[in-house]
């Protein structure tokens, strides 16, 4: 496996049926040519992911979006025009391009136009190499199934480095700017439906479409959570006021604290991050959870940011991390 900063090498690997871990503005993805069944099958094998979990197809622009989807509603086009390239994924009815091995057999397909410059370079080069203007890169987050998404090349190598083969590539595009996965919006109904919160918020979507967003909130359906986004340490959400009380009553193991800078660190506690706002909280969240595991912390106390902007996504991921432990 080659680790490189050259997007052309990643494009060449993908074009020839190999895998490339690729940077995006949200998290790193594990990419393969979206119409190559064997290459896509390797994504599932490396991740240890069940075959019925659909993948996001990354494309270069909104024209390619039209080639992968059919009956795309006007509001989805409005969203594409407003937020792409960027941290938003749209689920639409699939065209014949989107095969069962990418959609997990569903009749819809998830499409995203990422903004990370290296990823864009990979997509544009891949277009040249394949002579296919709508060519897609199928890419889930580049972590093993059920673990937190990687936001740096070091995380990627930790997660899947040993599972990649000689001809696979890891493209180093630096640390991810957003830090949590894209907002996913189901565009198969009359109204946009929020499937996963991210940097693009419900309010953003309502402003861009002039429609009410419906929710299928995993935050509320906490009983149905799978062990997603989970570190080994137990994660507990609490208010800033309860931190000292919780620390005083804790047992033997070392405790980590994840909270905005305004929250002080009680003595004996390992401060995992000191983000100044919700955006920085999102950016450092997964690295902090990995750090907790690297330090073999017993538990992490997490004081969530306010539930607006990307703070909603941070809270969503913290709740999942807490549920999975
Ligand atoms: O930010 C991101 O979205 C990152 C980067 C690499 O683009 N990708 C990512 O992929 O988070 P993944 O596979 O880890 O999460 C994709 C989510 C899964 O929960 C999957 O179930 C959902 O998207 N999804 C994919 N296709 C879908 C579809 N047709 N209908 C509903 N959900 C879908
Ligand atoms: Mg994932």
Coordinates of C-alpha atoms and ligand atoms in Angstrom, one line a residue:
X1 CA 0.0 0.0 0.0
X2 CA 1.2 3.5 -0.9
X3 CA 0.7 6.5 1.3
X4 CA 0.9 9.6 -0.9
X5 CA -0.1 13.3 -1.2
X6 CA -0.6 12.9 -5.0
X7 CA -4.3 12.7 -5.9
X8 CA -3.3 11.2 -9.3
X9 CA -2.0 8.1 -7.7
X10 CA -5.3 7.6 -5.8
X11 CA -7.3 8.1 -9.1
X12 CA -5.1 5.6 -10.9
X13 CA -5.6 3.0 -8.2
X14 CA -9.4 3.4 -8.2
X15 CA -9.5 3.4 -12.0
X16 CA -7.7 0.1 -12.1
X17 CA -10.0 -1.6 -9.5
X18 CA -8.0 -1.1 -6.4
X19 CA -9.0 0.8 -3.2
X20 CA -7.9 4.2 -2.1
X21 CA -8.5 5.8 1.2
X22 CA -9.4 9.4 0.4
X23 CA -9.7 12.7 2.4
X24 CA -13.0 14.6 2.3
X25 CA -14.0 17.7 4.2
X26 CA -16.0 15.5 6.6
X27 CA -14.0 12.3 7.4
X28 CA -11.8 10.0 5.4
X29 CA -13.5 7.6 3.0
X30 CA -12.5 4.2 1.7
X31 CA -13.1 4.5 -2.0
X32 CA -13.6 2.2 -4.9
X33 CA -14.9 2.6 -8.4
X34 CA -18.7 2.6 -7.8
X35 CA -19.5 0.4 -10.9
X36 CA -16.8 -2.2 -10.1
X37 CA -18.5 -5.0 -8.1
X38 CA -15.3 -6.7 -7.1
X39 CA -13.7 -3.5 -5.8
X40 CA -16.8 -2.5 -3.9
X41 CA -16.9 -6.0 -2.4
X42 CA -13.5 -5.4 -1.0
X43 CA -14.7 -2.2 0.8
X44 CA -17.2 -4.4 2.7
X45 CA -14.5 -7.0 3.4
X46 CA -12.0 -4.5 4.7
X47 CA -14.5 -2.7 6.9
X48 CA -16.2 -5.8 8.1
X49 CA -19.5 -4.2 7.1
X50 CA -22.8 -6.1 6.5
X51 CA -23.5 -6.2 2.7
X52 CA -27.0 -4.7 3.1
X53 CA -25.6 -1.4 4.3
X54 CA -25.6 1.0 1.4
X55 CA -22.7 3.2 0.4
X56 CA -22.5 6.9 -0.6
X57 CA -21.4 7.5 -4.2
X58 CA -19.2 10.5 -4.5
X59 CA -19.3 12.4 -7.9
X60 CA -17.7 15.5 -9.3
X61 CA -20.8 17.7 -9.9
X62 CA -24.5 18.0 -9.9
X63 CA -24.7 16.8 -13.5
X64 CA -23.4 13.5 -12.5
X65 CA -26.0 13.5 -9.7
X66 CA -28.6 13.5 -12.4
X67 CA -27.0 10.4 -14.0
X68 CA -27.2 8.3 -10.8
X69 CA -30.7 9.4 -9.7
X70 CA -34.1 9.5 -11.3
X71 CA -37.3 11.5 -10.5
X72 CA -35.1 13.9 -8.6
X73 CA -37.4 16.5 -6.9
X74 CA -36.9 20.2 -7.5
X75 CA -36.0 20.7 -3.9
X76 CA -33.1 18.2 -4.2
X77 CA -31.8 20.2 -7.1
X78 CA -32.1 23.4 -5.0
X79 CA -30.1 21.7 -2.2
X80 CA -27.5 20.5 -4.6
X81 CA -27.1 24.0 -6.1
X82 CA -26.9 25.6 -2.6
X83 CA -24.6 23.2 -0.7
X84 CA -22.5 21.3 -3.2
X85 CA -19.6 20.8 -3.2
X86 CA -19.9 20.3 0.5
X87 CA -20.8 18.1 3.5
X88 CA -24.2 17.0 2.3
X89 CA -25.5 13.7 0.9
X90 CA -28.8 13.4 -1.0
X91 CA -30.7 10.1 -1.2
X92 CA -32.8 9.9 -4.4
X93 CA -34.5 7.1 -6.4
X94 CA -31.7 5.3 -8.2
X95 CA -31.0 5.0 -12.0
X96 CA -29.7 1.9 -13.6
X97 CA -26.2 3.1 -12.9
X98 CA -26.6 2.4 -9.2
X99 CA -26.3 -1.3 -8.8
X100 CA -27.5 -3.5 -5.9
X101 CA -23.9 -3.9 -4.7
X102 CA -23.7 -0.2 -4.0
X103 CA -27.2 0.5 -2.7
X104 CA -27.5 -2.7 -0.6
X105 CA -30.4 -3.7 -2.8
X106 CA -32.4 -0.5 -2.0
X107 CA -34.2 1.4 -4.7
X108 CA -32.5 4.6 -3.7
X109 CA -28.9 5.8 -3.9
X110 CA -27.0 8.2 -1.8
X111 CA -25.0 10.9 -3.7
X112 CA -22.5 13.5 -2.5
X113 CA -20.2 16.1 -4.2
X114 CA -17.4 16.6 -1.8
X115 CA -15.5 19.9 -1.5
X116 CA -12.0 18.7 -0.3
X117 CA -9.6 19.8 -3.1
X118 CA -7.7 16.6 -3.2
X119 CA -10.9 14.6 -3.4
X120 CA -12.1 16.8 -6.2
X121 CA -8.8 16.3 -8.0
X122 CA -9.3 12.5 -7.7
X123 CA -12.8 12.7 -9.1
X124 CA -11.7 14.9 -12.0
X125 CA -8.7 12.7 -12.9
X126 CA -10.9 9.6 -12.6
X127 CA -13.3 11.2 -15.2
X128 CA -10.4 11.5 -17.6
X129 CA -9.1 7.9 -16.9
X130 CA -12.5 6.3 -17.3
X131 CA -13.9 8.6 -20.0
X132 CA -17.1 8.7 -17.9
X133 CA -18.3 12.1 -16.9
X134 CA -20.6 10.7 -14.2
X135 CA -18.0 8.3 -12.8
X136 CA -18.6 7.7 -9.1
X137 CA -16.4 6.7 -6.1
X138 CA -18.3 4.5 -3.6
X139 CA -16.9 5.4 -0.2
X140 CA -18.0 4.7 3.3
X141 CA -16.0 6.2 6.2
X142 CA -12.6 4.5 6.3
X143 CA -13.0 2.8 9.7
X144 CA -13.8 -0.7 10.6
X145 CA -17.5 -1.4 11.1
X146 CA -18.9 0.2 14.3
X147 CA -15.9 2.3 15.1
X148 CA -15.4 6.1 14.9
X149 CA -14.7 7.6 11.6
X150 CA -11.0 8.6 10.8
X151 CA -10.3 12.3 10.4
X152 CA -6.6 12.0 9.7
X153 CA -4.3 9.7 7.8
X154 CA -2.9 8.4 11.1
X155 CA -6.4 7.3 12.0
X156 CA -6.9 5.6 8.6
X157 CA -3.7 3.6 9.0
X158 CA -4.7 2.6 12.5
X159 CA -8.0 1.4 11.4
X160 CA -7.3 -0.4 8.1
X161 CA -3.6 0.0 7.3
X162 CA -3.0 -3.7 7.7
X163 CA -5.9 -4.8 5.6
X164 CA -5.0 -2.9 2.5
X165 CA -3.1 -4.6 -0.3
X166 CA 0.1 -3.6 -2.3
X167 CA -1.7 -1.8 -5.0
X168 CA -4.1 0.1 -2.7
X169 CA -3.4 3.8 -1.9
X170 CA -3.9 6.1 1.1
X171 CA -4.2 9.7 0.0
X172 CA -3.0 12.1 2.7
X173 CA -5.0 15.3 2.5
X174 CA -4.4 16.5 6.0
X175 CA -6.9 16.7 8.9
X176 CA -10.6 16.9 8.0
X177 CA -12.0 20.4 8.3
X178 CA -15.5 19.4 9.5
X179 CA -14.8 16.3 11.4
X180 CA -18.2 14.6 11.5
X181 CA -19.9 12.8 8.6
X182 CA -22.1 14.6 6.0
X183 CA -25.7 15.6 6.6
X184 CA -27.8 12.9 4.9
X185 CA -31.2 14.1 3.5
X186 CA -33.7 11.6 2.1
X187 CA -35.2 13.2 -1.0
X188 CA -37.5 10.4 -2.0
X189 CA -40.6 12.0 -0.5
X190 CA -42.6 15.3 -0.8
X191 CA -40.5 16.9 1.9
X192 CA -36.8 16.6 2.7
X193 CA -36.2 14.1 5.5
X194 CA -33.2 14.4 7.8
X195 CA -31.5 11.0 8.1
X196 CA -28.2 12.1 9.7
X197 CA -27.4 15.5 11.1
X198 CA -24.1 17.1 10.0
X199 CA -22.6 20.5 9.3
X200 CA -25.6 21.4 7.0
X201 CA -28.5 21.9 9.4
X202 CA -32.2 21.5 9.3
X203 CA -32.5 25.2 9.2
X204 CA -30.1 25.4 6.3
X205 CA -32.2 22.9 4.4
X206 CA -35.5 24.6 5.2
X207 CA -34.1 28.0 4.1
X208 CA -32.7 26.6 0.8
X209 CA -35.9 24.6 -0.1
X210 CA -38.7 26.7 1.5
X211 CA -40.0 23.3 2.8
X212 CA -40.5 21.8 6.2
X213 CA -37.9 19.1 7.0
X214 CA -39.2 15.9 8.6
X215 CA -37.1 14.0 11.1
X216 CA -36.5 10.4 11.8
X217 CA -34.3 11.3 14.6
X218 CA -31.8 8.7 15.9
X219 CA -31.4 11.0 18.9
X220 CA -35.0 10.2 19.9
X221 CA -35.0 6.6 18.8
X222 CA -32.1 5.8 21.1
X223 CA -33.4 2.3 21.9
X224 CA -32.8 1.3 18.3
X225 CA -29.2 2.4 18.2
X226 CA -26.5 0.1 17.0
X227 CA -23.0 0.3 18.4
X228 CA -21.9 3.0 16.0
X229 CA -19.2 5.6 16.6
X230 CA -18.1 3.9 19.7
X231 CA -14.8 3.9 21.4
X232 CA -13.8 1.3 23.9
X233 CA -14.1 3.7 26.9
X234 CA -17.6 4.3 28.1
X235 CA -19.0 7.7 27.2
X236 CA -21.3 9.5 29.5
X237 CA -23.1 12.8 28.6
X238 CA -23.6 15.3 31.3
X239 CA -24.0 18.9 32.1
X240 CA -21.0 21.1 33.0
X241 CA -22.5 21.5 36.5
X242 CA -22.4 17.7 37.1
X243 CA -18.8 17.1 36.1
X244 CA -17.2 17.7 39.5
X245 CA -19.9 15.6 41.2
X246 CA -19.4 12.7 38.8
X247 CA -15.6 12.8 39.1
X248 CA -15.8 12.8 42.9
X249 CA -18.0 9.7 42.9
X250 CA -16.0 7.8 40.3
X251 CA -14.1 4.5 40.9
X252 CA -10.5 3.5 40.1
X253 CA -10.0 4.1 36.4
X254 CA -8.7 7.3 34.8
X255 CA -11.4 9.6 33.5
X256 CA -11.3 11.8 30.4
X257 CA -13.2 15.0 29.9
X258 CA -14.5 16.3 26.6
X259 CA -16.1 19.8 26.9
X260 CA -15.9 23.3 25.6
X261 CA -13.0 25.5 26.8
X262 CA -15.3 27.3 29.3
X263 CA -15.6 24.1 31.4
X264 CA -12.7 23.7 33.8
X265 CA -10.8 20.4 34.2
X266 CA -11.1 18.8 37.7
X267 CA -7.8 17.6 39.1
X268 CA -6.9 14.0 38.2
X269 CA -9.0 14.1 35.0
X270 CA -7.4 13.9 31.5
X271 CA -8.6 16.7 29.3
X272 CA -9.1 15.2 25.9
X273 CA -9.9 18.5 24.0
X274 CA -10.6 22.2 24.7
X275 CA -12.7 23.3 21.7
X276 CA -13.7 26.9 21.7
X277 CA -17.0 26.4 19.8
X278 CA -19.2 23.7 18.3
X279 CA -17.3 23.8 15.1
X280 CA -14.0 23.0 16.7
X281 CA -15.8 20.4 18.9
X282 CA -16.9 18.6 15.7
X283 CA -13.4 18.8 14.3
X284 CA -11.6 17.3 17.3
X285 CA -14.4 14.9 18.5
X286 CA -13.2 11.7 16.9
X287 CA -9.5 12.3 17.5
X288 CA -10.4 12.9 21.2
X289 CA -12.4 9.6 21.4
X290 CA -9.4 7.8 19.8
X291 CA -7.1 9.4 22.3
X292 CA -9.3 8.2 25.2
X293 CA -8.7 4.6 23.9
X294 CA -5.0 5.1 23.3
X295 CA -4.7 6.3 26.9
X296 CA -6.8 3.3 28.0
X297 CA -9.2 5.6 29.8
X298 CA -12.0 3.8 31.6
X299 CA -14.6 6.5 30.9
X300 CA -15.1 9.8 29.1
X301 CA -17.3 12.5 30.5
X302 CA -18.7 14.5 27.6
X303 CA -20.3 17.9 28.1
X304 CA -22.2 18.5 24.8
X305 CA -22.2 21.9 23.0
X306 CA -25.5 23.7 22.5
X307 CA -27.9 22.1 20.1
X308 CA -27.6 24.4 17.2
X309 CA -25.5 24.5 14.0
X310 CA -23.1 21.6 13.9
X311 CA -23.7 21.2 17.6
X312 CA -26.7 19.0 16.8
X313 CA -24.4 16.6 14.9
X314 CA -21.9 16.5 17.7
X315 CA -24.6 15.6 20.2
X316 CA -25.9 12.9 17.9
X317 CA -22.5 11.3 17.6
X318 CA -21.9 11.6 21.4
X319 CA -25.2 9.9 22.1
X320 CA -24.2 7.1 19.7
X321 CA -20.8 6.8 21.3
X322 CA -22.5 6.6 24.7
X323 CA -25.0 3.9 23.5
X324 CA -22.3 1.8 21.9
X325 CA -20.1 1.4 24.9
Ligands
LIG1 O1 -19.3 12.3 5.3 C1 -19.6 11.3 4.8 O2 -20.8 11.0 4.5 C2 -18.5 10.2 4.7 C3 -17.5 10.6 3.6 C4 -16.5 9.6 3.3 O3 -18.2 11.0 2.5 N1 -19.1 8.9 4.4 C5 -19.8 8.2 5.2 O4 -20.2 7.0 4.8 O5 -20.1 8.6 6.4 P1 -20.8 5.8 5.7 O6 -21.0 4.6 4.8 O7 -19.9 5.6 6.8 O8 -22.2 6.3 6.1 C6 -23.2 6.4 5.1 C7 -24.6 6.3 5.6 C8 -24.9 5.0 6.1 O9 -25.5 5.1 7.4 C9 -25.9 4.4 5.1 O10 -26.8 3.6 5.7 C10 -26.5 5.7 4.6 O11 -25.5 6.6 4.5 N2 -27.0 5.5 3.2 C11 -26.3 5.2 2.1 N3 -27.2 5.0 1.1 C12 -28.4 5.2 1.6 C13 -29.7 5.1 1.0 N4 -29.9 4.7 -0.3 N5 -30.8 5.3 1.8 C14 -30.6 5.6 3.1 N6 -29.4 5.7 3.7 C15 -28.3 5.5 2.9
LIG2 MG1 -19.4 5.3 8.7

